[in-house]
Coordinates of C-alpha atoms and ligand atoms in Angstrom, one line a residue:
X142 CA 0.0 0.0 0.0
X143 CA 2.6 2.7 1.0
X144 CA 4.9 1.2 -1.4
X145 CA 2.3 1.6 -4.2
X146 CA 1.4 5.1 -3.1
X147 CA 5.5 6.4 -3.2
X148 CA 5.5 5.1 -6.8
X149 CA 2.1 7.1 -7.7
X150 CA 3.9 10.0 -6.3
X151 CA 7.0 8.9 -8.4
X152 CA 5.0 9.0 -11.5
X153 CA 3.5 12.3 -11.2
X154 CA 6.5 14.2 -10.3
X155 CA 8.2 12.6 -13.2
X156 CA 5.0 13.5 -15.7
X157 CA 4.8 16.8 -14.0
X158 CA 8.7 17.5 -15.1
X159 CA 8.5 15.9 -18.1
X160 CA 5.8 18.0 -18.8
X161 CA 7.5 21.6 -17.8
X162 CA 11.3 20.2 -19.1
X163 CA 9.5 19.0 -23.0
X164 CA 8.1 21.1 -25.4
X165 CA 4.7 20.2 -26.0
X166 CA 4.4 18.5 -29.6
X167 CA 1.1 19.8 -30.2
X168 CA 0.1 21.6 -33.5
X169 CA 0.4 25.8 -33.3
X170 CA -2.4 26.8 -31.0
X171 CA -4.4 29.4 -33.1
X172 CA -4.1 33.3 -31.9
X173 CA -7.8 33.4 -31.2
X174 CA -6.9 30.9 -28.2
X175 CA -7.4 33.1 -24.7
X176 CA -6.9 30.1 -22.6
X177 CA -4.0 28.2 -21.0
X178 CA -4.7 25.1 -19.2
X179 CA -2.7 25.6 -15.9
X180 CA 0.1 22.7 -16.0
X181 CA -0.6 19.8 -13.2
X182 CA 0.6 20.1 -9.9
X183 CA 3.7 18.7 -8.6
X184 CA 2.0 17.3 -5.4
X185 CA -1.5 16.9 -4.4
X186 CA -3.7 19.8 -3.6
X187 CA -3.5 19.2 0.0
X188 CA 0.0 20.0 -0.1
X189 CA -0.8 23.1 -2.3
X190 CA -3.2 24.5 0.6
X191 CA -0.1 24.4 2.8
X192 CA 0.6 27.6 0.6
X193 CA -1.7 30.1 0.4
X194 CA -1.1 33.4 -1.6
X195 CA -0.5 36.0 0.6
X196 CA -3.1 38.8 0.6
X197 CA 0.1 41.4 -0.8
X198 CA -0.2 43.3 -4.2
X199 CA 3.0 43.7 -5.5
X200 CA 3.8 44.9 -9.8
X201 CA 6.7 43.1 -12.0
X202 CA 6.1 42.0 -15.2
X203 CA 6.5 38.5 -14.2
X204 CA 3.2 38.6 -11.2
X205 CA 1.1 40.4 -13.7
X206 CA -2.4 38.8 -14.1
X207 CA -2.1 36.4 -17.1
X208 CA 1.6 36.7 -17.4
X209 CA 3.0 33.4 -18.2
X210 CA 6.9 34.2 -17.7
X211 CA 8.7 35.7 -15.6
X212 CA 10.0 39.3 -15.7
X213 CA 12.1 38.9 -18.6
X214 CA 15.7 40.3 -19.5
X215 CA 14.7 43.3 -21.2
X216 CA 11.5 44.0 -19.0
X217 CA 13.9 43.7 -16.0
X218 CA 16.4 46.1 -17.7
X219 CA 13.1 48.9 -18.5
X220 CA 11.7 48.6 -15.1
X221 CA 15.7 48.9 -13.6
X222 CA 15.7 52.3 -16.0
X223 CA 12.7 53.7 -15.3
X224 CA 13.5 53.4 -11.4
X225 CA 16.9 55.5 -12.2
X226 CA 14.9 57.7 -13.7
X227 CA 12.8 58.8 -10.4
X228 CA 16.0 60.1 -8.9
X229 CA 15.4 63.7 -6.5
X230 CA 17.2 66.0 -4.4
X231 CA 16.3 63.2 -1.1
X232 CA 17.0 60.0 -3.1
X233 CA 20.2 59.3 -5.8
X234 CA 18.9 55.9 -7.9
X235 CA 22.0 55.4 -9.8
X236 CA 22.0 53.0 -12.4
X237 CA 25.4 50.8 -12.2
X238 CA 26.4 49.1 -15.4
X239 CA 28.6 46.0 -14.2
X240 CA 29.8 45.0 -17.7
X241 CA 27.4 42.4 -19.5
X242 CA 26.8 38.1 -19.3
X243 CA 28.9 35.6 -21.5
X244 CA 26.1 36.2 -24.1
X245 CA 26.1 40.1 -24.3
X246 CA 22.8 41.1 -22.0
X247 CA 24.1 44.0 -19.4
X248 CA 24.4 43.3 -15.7
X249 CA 22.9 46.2 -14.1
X250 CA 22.4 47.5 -10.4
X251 CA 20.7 50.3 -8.4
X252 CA 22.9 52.0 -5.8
X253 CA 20.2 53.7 -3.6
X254 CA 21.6 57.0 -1.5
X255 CA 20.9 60.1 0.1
X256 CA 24.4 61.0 -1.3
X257 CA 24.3 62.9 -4.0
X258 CA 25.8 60.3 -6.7
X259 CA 25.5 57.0 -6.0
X260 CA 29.7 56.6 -6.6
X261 CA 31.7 54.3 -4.3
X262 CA 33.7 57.7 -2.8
X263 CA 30.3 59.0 -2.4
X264 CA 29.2 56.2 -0.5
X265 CA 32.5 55.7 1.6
X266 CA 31.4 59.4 2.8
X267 CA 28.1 58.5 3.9
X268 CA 29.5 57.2 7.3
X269 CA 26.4 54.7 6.7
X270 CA 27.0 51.0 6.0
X271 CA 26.0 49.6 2.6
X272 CA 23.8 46.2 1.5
X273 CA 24.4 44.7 -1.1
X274 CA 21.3 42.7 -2.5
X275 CA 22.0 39.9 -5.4
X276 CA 19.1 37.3 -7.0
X277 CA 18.9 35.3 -9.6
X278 CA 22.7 33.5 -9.6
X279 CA 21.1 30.8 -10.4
X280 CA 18.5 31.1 -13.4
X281 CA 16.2 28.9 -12.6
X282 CA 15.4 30.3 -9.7
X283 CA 13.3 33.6 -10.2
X284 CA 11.4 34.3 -7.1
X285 CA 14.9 36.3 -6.0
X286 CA 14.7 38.6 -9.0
X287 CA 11.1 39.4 -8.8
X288 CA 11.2 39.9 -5.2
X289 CA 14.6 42.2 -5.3
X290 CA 12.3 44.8 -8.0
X291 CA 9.7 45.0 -5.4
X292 CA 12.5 45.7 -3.1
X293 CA 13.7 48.4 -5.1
X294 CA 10.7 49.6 -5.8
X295 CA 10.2 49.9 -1.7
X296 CA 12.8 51.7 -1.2
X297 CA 12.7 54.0 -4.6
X298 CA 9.1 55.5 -3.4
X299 CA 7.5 53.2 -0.4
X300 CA 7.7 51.7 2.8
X301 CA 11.6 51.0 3.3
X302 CA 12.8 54.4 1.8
X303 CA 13.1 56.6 5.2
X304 CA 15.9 53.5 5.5
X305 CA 18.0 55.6 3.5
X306 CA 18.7 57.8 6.3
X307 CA 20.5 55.0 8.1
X308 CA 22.2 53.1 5.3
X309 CA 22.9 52.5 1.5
X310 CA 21.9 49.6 -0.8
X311 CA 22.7 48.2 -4.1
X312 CA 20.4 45.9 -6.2
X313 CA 21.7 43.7 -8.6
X314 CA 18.3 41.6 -9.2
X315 CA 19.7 39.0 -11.7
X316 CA 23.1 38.3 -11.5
X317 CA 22.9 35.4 -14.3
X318 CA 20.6 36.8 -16.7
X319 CA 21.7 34.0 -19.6
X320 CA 20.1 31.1 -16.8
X321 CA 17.2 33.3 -16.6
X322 CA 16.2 33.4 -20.2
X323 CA 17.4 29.8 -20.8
X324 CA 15.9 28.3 -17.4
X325 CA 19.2 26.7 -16.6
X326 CA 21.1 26.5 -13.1
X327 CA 24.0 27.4 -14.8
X328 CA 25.6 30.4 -16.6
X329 CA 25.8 30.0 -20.8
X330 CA 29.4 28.1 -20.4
X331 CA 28.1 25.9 -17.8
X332 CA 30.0 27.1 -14.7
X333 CA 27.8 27.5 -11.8
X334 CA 27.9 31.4 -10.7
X335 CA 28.0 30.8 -7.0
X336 CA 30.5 27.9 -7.1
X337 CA 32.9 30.9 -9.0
X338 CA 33.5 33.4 -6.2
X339 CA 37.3 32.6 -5.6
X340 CA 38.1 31.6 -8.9
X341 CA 36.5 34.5 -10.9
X342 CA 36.3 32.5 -14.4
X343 CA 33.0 33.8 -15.1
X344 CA 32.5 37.6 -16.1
X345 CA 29.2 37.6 -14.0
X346 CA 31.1 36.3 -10.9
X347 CA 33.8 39.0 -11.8
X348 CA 30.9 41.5 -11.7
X349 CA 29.8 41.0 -8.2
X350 CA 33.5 41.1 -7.4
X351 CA 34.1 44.4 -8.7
X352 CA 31.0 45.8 -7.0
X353 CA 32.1 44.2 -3.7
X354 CA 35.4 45.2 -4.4
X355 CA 34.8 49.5 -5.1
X356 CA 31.5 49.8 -2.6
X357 CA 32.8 47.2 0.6
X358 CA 29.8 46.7 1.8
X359 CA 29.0 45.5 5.1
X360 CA 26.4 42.9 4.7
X361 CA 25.2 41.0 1.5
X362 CA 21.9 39.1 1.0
X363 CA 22.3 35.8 -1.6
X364 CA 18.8 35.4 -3.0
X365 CA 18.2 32.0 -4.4
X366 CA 15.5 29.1 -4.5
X367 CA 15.5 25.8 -3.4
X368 CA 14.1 22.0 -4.7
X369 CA 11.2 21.0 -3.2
X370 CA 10.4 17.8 -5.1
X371 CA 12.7 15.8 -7.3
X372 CA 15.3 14.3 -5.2
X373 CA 14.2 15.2 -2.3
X374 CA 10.8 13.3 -2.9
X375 CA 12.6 10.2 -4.4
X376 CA 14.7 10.0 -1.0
X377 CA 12.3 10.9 1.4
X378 CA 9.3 9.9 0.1
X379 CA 8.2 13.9 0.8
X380 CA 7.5 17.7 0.0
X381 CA 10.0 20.2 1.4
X382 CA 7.8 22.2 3.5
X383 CA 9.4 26.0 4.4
X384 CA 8.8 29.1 2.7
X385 CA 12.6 30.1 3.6
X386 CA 15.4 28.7 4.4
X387 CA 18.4 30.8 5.5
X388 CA 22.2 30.4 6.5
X389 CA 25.1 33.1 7.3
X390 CA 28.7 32.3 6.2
X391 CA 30.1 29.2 7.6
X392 CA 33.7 28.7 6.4
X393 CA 36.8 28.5 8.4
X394 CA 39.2 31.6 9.9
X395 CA 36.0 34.1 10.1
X396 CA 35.9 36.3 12.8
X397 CA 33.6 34.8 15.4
X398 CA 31.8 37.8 15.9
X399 CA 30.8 37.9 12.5
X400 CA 28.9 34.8 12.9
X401 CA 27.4 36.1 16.2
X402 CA 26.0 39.6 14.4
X403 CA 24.5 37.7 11.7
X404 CA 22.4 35.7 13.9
X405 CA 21.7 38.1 16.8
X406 CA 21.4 41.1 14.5
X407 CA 19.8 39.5 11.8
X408 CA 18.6 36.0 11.9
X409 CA 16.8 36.7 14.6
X410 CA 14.5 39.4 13.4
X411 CA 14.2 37.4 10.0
X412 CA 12.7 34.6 11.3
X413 CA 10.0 36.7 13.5
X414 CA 9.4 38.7 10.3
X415 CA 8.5 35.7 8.5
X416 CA 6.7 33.8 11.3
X417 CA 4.7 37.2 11.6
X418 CA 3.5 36.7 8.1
X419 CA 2.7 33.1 8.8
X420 CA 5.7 32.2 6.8
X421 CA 8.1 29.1 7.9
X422 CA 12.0 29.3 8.3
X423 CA 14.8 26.8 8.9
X424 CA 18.2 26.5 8.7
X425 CA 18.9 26.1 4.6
X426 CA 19.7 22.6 3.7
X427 CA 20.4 20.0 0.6
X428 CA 20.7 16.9 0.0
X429 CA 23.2 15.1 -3.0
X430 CA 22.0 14.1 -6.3
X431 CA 23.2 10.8 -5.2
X432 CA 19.6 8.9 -4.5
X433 CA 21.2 6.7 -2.0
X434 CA 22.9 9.0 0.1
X435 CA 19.9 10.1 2.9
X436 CA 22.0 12.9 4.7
X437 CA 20.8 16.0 4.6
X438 CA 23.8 18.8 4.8
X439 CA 23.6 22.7 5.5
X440 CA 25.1 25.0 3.0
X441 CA 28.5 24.4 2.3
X442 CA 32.1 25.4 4.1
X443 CA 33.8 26.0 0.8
X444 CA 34.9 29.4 0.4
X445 CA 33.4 29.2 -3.3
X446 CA 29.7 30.6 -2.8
X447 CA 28.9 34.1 -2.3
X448 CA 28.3 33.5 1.1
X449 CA 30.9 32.2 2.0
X450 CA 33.3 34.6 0.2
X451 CA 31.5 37.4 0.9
X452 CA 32.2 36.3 4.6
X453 CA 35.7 36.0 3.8
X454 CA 35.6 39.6 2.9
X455 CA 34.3 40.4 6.5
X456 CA 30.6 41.1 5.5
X457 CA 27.8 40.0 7.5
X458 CA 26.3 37.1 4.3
X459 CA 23.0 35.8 4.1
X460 CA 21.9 33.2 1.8
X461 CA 17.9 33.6 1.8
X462 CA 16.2 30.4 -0.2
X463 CA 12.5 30.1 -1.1
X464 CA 10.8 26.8 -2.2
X465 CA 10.7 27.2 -6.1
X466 CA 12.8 24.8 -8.1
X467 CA 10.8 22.7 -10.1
X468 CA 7.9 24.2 -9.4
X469 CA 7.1 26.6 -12.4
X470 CA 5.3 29.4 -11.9
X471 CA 3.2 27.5 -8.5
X472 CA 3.2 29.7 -5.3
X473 CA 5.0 32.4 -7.0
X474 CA 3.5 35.3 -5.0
X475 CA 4.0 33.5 -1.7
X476 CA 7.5 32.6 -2.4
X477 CA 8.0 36.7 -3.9
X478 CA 6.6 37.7 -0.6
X479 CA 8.6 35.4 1.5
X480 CA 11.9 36.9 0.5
X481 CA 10.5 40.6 0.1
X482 CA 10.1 39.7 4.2
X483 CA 13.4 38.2 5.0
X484 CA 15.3 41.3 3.0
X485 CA 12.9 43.9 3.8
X486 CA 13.9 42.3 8.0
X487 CA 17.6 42.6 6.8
X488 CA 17.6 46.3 5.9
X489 CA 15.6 47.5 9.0
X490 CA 18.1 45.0 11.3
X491 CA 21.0 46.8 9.2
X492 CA 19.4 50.1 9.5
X493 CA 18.8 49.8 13.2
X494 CA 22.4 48.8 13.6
X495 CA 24.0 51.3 11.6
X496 CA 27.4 52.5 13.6
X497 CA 27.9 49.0 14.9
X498 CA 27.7 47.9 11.7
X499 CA 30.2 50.3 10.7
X500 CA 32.2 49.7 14.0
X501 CA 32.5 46.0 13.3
X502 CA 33.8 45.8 9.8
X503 CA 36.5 48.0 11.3
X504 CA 37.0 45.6 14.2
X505 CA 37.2 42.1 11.7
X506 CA 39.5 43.9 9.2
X507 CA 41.9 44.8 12.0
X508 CA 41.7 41.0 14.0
X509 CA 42.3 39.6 10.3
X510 CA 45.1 41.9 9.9
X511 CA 46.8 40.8 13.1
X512 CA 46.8 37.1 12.4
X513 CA 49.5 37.8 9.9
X514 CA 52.7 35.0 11.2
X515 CA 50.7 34.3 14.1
X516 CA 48.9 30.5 15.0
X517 CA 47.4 28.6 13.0
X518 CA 45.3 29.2 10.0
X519 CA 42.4 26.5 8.5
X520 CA 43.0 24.6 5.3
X521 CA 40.3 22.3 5.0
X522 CA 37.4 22.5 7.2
X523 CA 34.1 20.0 6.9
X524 CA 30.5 20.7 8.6
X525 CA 30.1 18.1 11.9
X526 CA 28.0 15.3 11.4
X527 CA 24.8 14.9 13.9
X528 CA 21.4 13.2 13.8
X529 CA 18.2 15.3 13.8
X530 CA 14.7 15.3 12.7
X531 CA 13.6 17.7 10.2
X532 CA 9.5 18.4 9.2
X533 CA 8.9 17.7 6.0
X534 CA 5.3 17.7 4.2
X535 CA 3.6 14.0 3.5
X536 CA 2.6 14.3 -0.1
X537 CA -0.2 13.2 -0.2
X538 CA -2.1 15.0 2.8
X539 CA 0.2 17.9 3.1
X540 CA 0.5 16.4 7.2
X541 CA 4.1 17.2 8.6
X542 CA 6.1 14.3 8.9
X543 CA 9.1 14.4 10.8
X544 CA 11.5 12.6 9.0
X545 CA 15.1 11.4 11.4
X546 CA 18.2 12.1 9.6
X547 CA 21.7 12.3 9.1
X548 CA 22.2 16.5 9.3
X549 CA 25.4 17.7 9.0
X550 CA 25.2 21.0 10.8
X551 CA 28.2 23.7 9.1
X552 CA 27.4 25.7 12.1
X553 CA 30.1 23.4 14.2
X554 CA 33.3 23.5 11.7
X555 CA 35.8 20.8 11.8
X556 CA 39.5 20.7 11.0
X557 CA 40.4 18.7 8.4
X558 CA 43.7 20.4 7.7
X559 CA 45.8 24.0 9.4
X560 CA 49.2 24.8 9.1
X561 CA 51.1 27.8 10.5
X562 CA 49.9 31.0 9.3
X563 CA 52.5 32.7 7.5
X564 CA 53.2 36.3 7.2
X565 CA 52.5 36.1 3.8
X566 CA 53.0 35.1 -0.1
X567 CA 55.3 34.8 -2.9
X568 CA 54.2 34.8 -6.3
X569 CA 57.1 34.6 -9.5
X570 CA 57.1 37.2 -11.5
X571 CA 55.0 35.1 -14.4
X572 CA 51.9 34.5 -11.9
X573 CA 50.0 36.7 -13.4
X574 CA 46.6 35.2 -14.0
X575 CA 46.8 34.4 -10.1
X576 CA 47.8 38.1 -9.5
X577 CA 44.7 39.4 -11.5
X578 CA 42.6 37.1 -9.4
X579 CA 43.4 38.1 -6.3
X580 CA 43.3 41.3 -7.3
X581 CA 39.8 41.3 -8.7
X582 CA 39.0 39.5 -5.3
X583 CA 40.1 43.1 -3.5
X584 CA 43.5 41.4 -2.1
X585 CA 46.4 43.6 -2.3
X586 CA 49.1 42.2 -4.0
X587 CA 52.6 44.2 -4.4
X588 CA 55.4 44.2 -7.5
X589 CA 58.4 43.8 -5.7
X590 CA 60.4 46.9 -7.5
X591 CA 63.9 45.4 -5.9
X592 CA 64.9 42.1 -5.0
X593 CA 64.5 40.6 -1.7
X594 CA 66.0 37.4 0.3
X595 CA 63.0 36.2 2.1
X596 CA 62.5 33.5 4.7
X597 CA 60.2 30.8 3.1
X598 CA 58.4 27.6 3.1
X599 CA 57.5 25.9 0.0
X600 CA 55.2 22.8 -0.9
X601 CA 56.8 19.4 -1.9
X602 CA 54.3 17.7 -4.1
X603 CA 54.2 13.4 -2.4
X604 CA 50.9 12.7 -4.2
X605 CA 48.4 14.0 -7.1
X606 CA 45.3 12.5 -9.0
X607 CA 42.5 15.0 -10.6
X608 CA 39.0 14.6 -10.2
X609 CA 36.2 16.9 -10.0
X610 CA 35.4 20.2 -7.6
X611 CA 32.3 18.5 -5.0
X612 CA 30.1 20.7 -2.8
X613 CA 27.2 18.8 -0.6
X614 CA 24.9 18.5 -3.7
X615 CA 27.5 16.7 -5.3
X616 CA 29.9 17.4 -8.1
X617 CA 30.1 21.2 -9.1
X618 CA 29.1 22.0 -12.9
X619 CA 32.3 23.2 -14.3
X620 CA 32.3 22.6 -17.6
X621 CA 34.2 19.3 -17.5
X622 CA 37.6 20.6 -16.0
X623 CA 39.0 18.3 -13.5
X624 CA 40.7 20.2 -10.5
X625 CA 44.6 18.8 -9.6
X626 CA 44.3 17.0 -6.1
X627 CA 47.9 17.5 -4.4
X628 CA 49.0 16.3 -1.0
X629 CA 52.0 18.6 -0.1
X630 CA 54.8 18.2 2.4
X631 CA 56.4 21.8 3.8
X632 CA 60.1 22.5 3.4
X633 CA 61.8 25.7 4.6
X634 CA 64.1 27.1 2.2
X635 CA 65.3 30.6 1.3
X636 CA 63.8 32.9 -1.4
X637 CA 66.0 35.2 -3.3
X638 CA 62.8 36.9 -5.0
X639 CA 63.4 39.0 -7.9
X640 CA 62.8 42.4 -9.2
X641 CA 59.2 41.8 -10.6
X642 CA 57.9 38.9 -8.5
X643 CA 54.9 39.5 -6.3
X644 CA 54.3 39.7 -2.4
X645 CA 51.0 39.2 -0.7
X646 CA 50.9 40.4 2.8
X647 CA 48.8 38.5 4.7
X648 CA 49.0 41.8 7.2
X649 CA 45.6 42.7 5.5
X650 CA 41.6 42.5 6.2
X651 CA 41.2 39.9 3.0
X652 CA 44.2 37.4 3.9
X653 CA 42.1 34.6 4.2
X654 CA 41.1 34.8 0.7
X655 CA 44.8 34.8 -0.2
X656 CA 45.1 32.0 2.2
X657 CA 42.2 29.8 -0.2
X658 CA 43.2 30.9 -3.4
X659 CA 47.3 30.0 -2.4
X660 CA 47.4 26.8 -0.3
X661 CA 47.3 24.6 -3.2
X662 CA 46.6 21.8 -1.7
X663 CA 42.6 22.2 -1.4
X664 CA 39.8 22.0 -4.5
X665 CA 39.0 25.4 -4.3
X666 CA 43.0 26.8 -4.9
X667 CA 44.4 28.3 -7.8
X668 CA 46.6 25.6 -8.1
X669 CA 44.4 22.9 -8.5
X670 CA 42.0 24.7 -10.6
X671 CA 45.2 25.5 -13.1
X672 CA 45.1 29.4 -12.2
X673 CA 48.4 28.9 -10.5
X674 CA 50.7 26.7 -13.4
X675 CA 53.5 25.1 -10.7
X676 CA 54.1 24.9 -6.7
X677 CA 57.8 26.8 -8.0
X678 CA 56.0 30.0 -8.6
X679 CA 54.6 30.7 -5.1
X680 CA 55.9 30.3 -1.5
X681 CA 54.9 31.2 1.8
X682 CA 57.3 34.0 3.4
X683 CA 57.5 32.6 6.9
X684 CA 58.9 36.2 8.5
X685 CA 58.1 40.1 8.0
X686 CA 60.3 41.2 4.6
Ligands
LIG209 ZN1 20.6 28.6 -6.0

C-alpha cells in the first residue's frame, strides 16, 4: 500500500517535469486561443493549501495577471531604468552598469543613497554602512529577482525608503541573466555562478566582485530558490515544507563575531518577520544528487559561494532560499513575498544597527590583519555530522512528517587540515593570471620593484590525481575541467625573490582569501583549478620582509 502510493507520487513528479522540461508536440495553438490550461501540480492539492497566496499586491512583469513568464531580461532592464529615472534631491537611484553576461545582456544594479551620486567615494562618505542585495545567480530560480524589484521599488518610493537615512543599498536583481532566459542553473558556459567566487572564471562572478570590491559593503543578502520535489521526494518519500530557508557564512578563519551579528542582529529578526507573516523558516539545507545517500547537509564550508566569500571579505552574508525549483510558476506570490520579508527584516536589522555595523567591519578587518605570522590558519574545514529530525510535508495529505536524519550541521566546523599561518606570499614574477585574481577579489598584492631574500616555506608535491570540484549536492558544474588534487609536504628554504615577483601580505583585512586561493593543496585553490601553473611560482614568506 505505502509502497504503491510512493510510486504514484513517483510518476506524477516525473509527468509533472516531463511535462515543464519537454516542449509540448502539439500543432500551433491558433491566436484566437485566450486560454492556457494551468500545468498539473507537482503534489497533491493538500499539499498546495499548505501555501496560500498572501493577501500582498506587488507589480513586476512577471506577477502580472495572465503573465506566463517571468519578468524577462529586457523587461527587468526597463523597469531597472525607469527606477533611475525617479531620482530627487532626497534620493540618488543610480543605475550601475557591471559589464554584460557571457552572451552580451548588461548586468545592471541600483545604488540607492541620500548622497548625492551613487559613486563608491560618495558612498564611503556616507559614514552609513551599505547592503548589497543579489538574485537570480542561479537562473532557474526567479522568485529572488522578482522579489529584489519590489525591493527596489520599496525603497525607490514606499515603505523602506526613510531606510535611507541610516544606510545605502545596491540591487543587482539578476546576477545570471543567460540562466534566466534559458531556465538553466548554470551560466551559458556551464559554470555554476556561486560555485565561482574565488576563482572568478566567469564575467558575471567577476561582476559581483568588482562591486564588492569599489562599494565594501558590510552585509550582503544571496537570493536564491531551493528543490522541493525531485530528489528530495525520491529520498524521502516527501515535500520540502518551508517558505525560507536561510544560512550566514560558515567557512573557516572568520571572525567569530561575525557569525554572532549575523544571527543576533539578523537571523533573529528574520525569522519573526517571516513567522509574523505566517511564513516558515529553517536553517537552509540539501541533499546530493546521489539517490542513495539520505544525509541531509547545510550549505557548504567551501569558500566558493557568495556567502561564504562574501564572509571572507568580513561582511555580515545571508543566503535567503525560497521553495521554487521545479515548481514553475506555483506559489510564486508567496515565495515573492517570502523573500520581500526576510530582506525587507535585513535592511531594518542593518538600518537599526547602523554604527555597529560600521564599527565592526572596522573591528574584523583589524583582528584579520593581526593574524599575519601568528597560530594557525584552517586549510580544510568540513561541517560536523549529527542526527536530527527535520519536518517535512507527506505528499499526499500535506501532514508534517518528521523525518530522522543524518544532518550535517556547518554551524560546528571541523579541522580537516591548518598549518602555521605565514606572514605572507610569494608569487614569480610570471603568476599573473593568479595576480589578476586576487586582485579582482580586493587582495592587495605588491610588484616587488627590488629584490628581496625572504624567509620561506614551500610545498613538496608526495601525491596527485585529478578529479572533479564536489560541494554537498554533489559534483560542481564546471564545464568538465577536473581540479589537480595535491597532498603537499612543507620545506623551509630561502627565497631570493626578484625584481618583478609578487608579495601578498597576509597583514591585510582579506588574507584569508589569499590563504584559499594559495594553499594549493585544497579543491578550491588556484593551483588545483590551473590558475596557478606550478608549486615553483609561489611560496609562503615565513617572517616580515
Ligand atoms: Zn541557487
Amino acid at each position: 500500500m505505502k509502497a504503491g502510493r510512493n510510486q504514484a507520487a513517483l510518476l506524477a513528479a516525473a509527468l509533472w517535469l516531463a511535462a515543464c522540461t519537454t516542449p509540448p508536440a502539439a500543432p500551433p495553438v491558433p491566436p484566437a486561443a485566450p486560454v492556457v490550461a494551468a500545468p498539473p501540480l507537482p503534489y497533491s492539492e493538500a499539499v498546495a493549501a499548505r501555501f496560500p497566496d498572501p493577501a500582498v499586491s506587488y507589480d513586476t512583469p512577471g506577477l502580472q495577471p495572465m503573465h506566463d513568464a517571468f519578468t524577462s531580461n529586457a523587461e527587468l532592464s526597463q523597469a531597472l531604468h525607469r527606477l533611475a529615472a525617479t531620482s530627487s534631491p532626497r534620493m540618488t537611484i543610480a543605475l550601475l552598469p557591471l559589464g554584460a553576461s557571457q552572451r552580451g545582456v548588461p548586468l545592471e544594479a541600483l545604488v540607492f543613497t541620500r548622497e548625492a551620486d551613487g559613486s563608491p567615494a560618495a558612498l564611503a562618505r556616507s559614514g552609513k554602512p551599505t547592503v548589497l542585495l543579489v538574485g537570480q545567480q542561479h537562473g532557474d530560480e526567479p522568485a529572488g529577482s522578482e522579489a529584489l524589484l519590489v525591493i527596489a521599488q520599496h525603497i525607490g518610493d514606499g515603505p523602506l525608503a526613510s531606510l535611507l537615512d541610516r544606510i545605502n543599498v545596491i540591487v543587482l536583481p539578476r546576477a545570471n541573466p543567460d540562466g534566466a532566459d534559458a531556465k538553466t542553473r548554470v551560466s551559458a558556459n556551464g559554470i555554476d555562478i556561486n560555485r565561482d567566487h574565488l576563482l572568478l572564471r566567469t564575467p558575471e562572478a567577476q561582476a559581483q566582485a568588482k562591486l564588492v570590491r569599489e562599494y565594501r559593503p558590510q552585509v550582503v543578502v544571496d537570493a536564491h530558490e531551493y528543490t522541493v520535489v525531485g530528489r528530495f521526494l525520491q529520498k524521502f518519500n516527501a515535500v520540502q515544507r518551508f517558505d525560507a530557508m536561510l544560512q550566514y557564512a560558515t567557512t573557516a578563519n572568520l571572525p567569530p563575531d561575525l557569525a554572532r551579528v549575523s544571527d543576533e542582529g539578523f537571523r533573529v529578526g528574520m525569522l519573526k518577520s517571516l513567522a509574523d507573516e505566517g511564513l516558515t523558516a529553517e536553517w537552509y539545507y540539501t541533499t546530493s544528487t546521489d539517490l542513495a545517500d539520505r544525509k541531509v547537509s547545510m550549505g557548504g564550508v567551501q569558500p566558493d559561494t557568495a556567502r561564504n566569500v562574501q564572509g571572507m571579505k568580513n561582511a555580515v552574508s545571508f543566503l535567503i532560499e525560497t521553495r521554487g525549483v521545479g515548481i514553475g510558476r506555483l506559489h510564486l506570490k508567496r515565495r515573492v513575498h517570502t523573500h520581500v520579508v526576510a530582506i525587507s527584516s535585513v535592511l531594518r536589522s542593518a538600518a537599526r544597527q547602523g554604527d555597529a555595523l560600521l564599527a565592526l567591519r572596522r573591528a574584523a578587518d583589524a583582528d584579520v590583519s593581526a593574524q599575519a605570522c601568528r597560530g594557525e590558519a584552517v586549510i580544510e574545514a568540513a561541517a560536523t555530522s549529527t542526527q536530527r529530525e527535520l519536518l517535512m510535508l507527506d505528499p499526499h495529505d500535506g501532514h508534517d512528517v518528521a523525518v530522522p536524519l543524518v544532518w550535517d550541521s556547518a554551524l560546528t566546523l571541523r579541522v580537516v587540515k591548518s598549518r602555521p599561518r605565514p606572514c605572507g606570499y610569494w608569487l614569480a614574477a610570471d603568476a599573473e593570471d593568479a595576480v589578476r585574481t586576487l586582485r579582482e577579489l580586493g587582495v592587495n598584492v605588491q610588484r616587488l620593484s627590488a629584490g628581496a631574500n625572504l624567509t620561506a616555506e614551500r610545498w613538496r608535491e608526495t601525491a596527485r590525481s585529478e578529479g572533479a570540484r564536489q560541494d554537498v549536492r554533489g559534483t560542481i558544474a564546471d564545464a568538465g575541467s577536473a581540479v589537480i588534487r595535491v597532498q603537499v609536504a612543507l620545506a623551509p628554504q630561502p627565497l631570493a625573490a626578484p625584481a618583478g615577483s609578487y608579495y601578498v601580505s597576509l597583514e591585510q583585512p582579506l588574507a584569508n582569501l589569499a590563504v584559499a586561493a594559495l594553499e594549493p593543496d585544497t579543491q578550491n585553490s588556484f593551483f588545483a583549478n590551473r590558475l596557478l601553473r606550478s608549486l615553483d611560482d609561489a611560496a609562503r614568506v615565513m617572517s616580515k620582509p
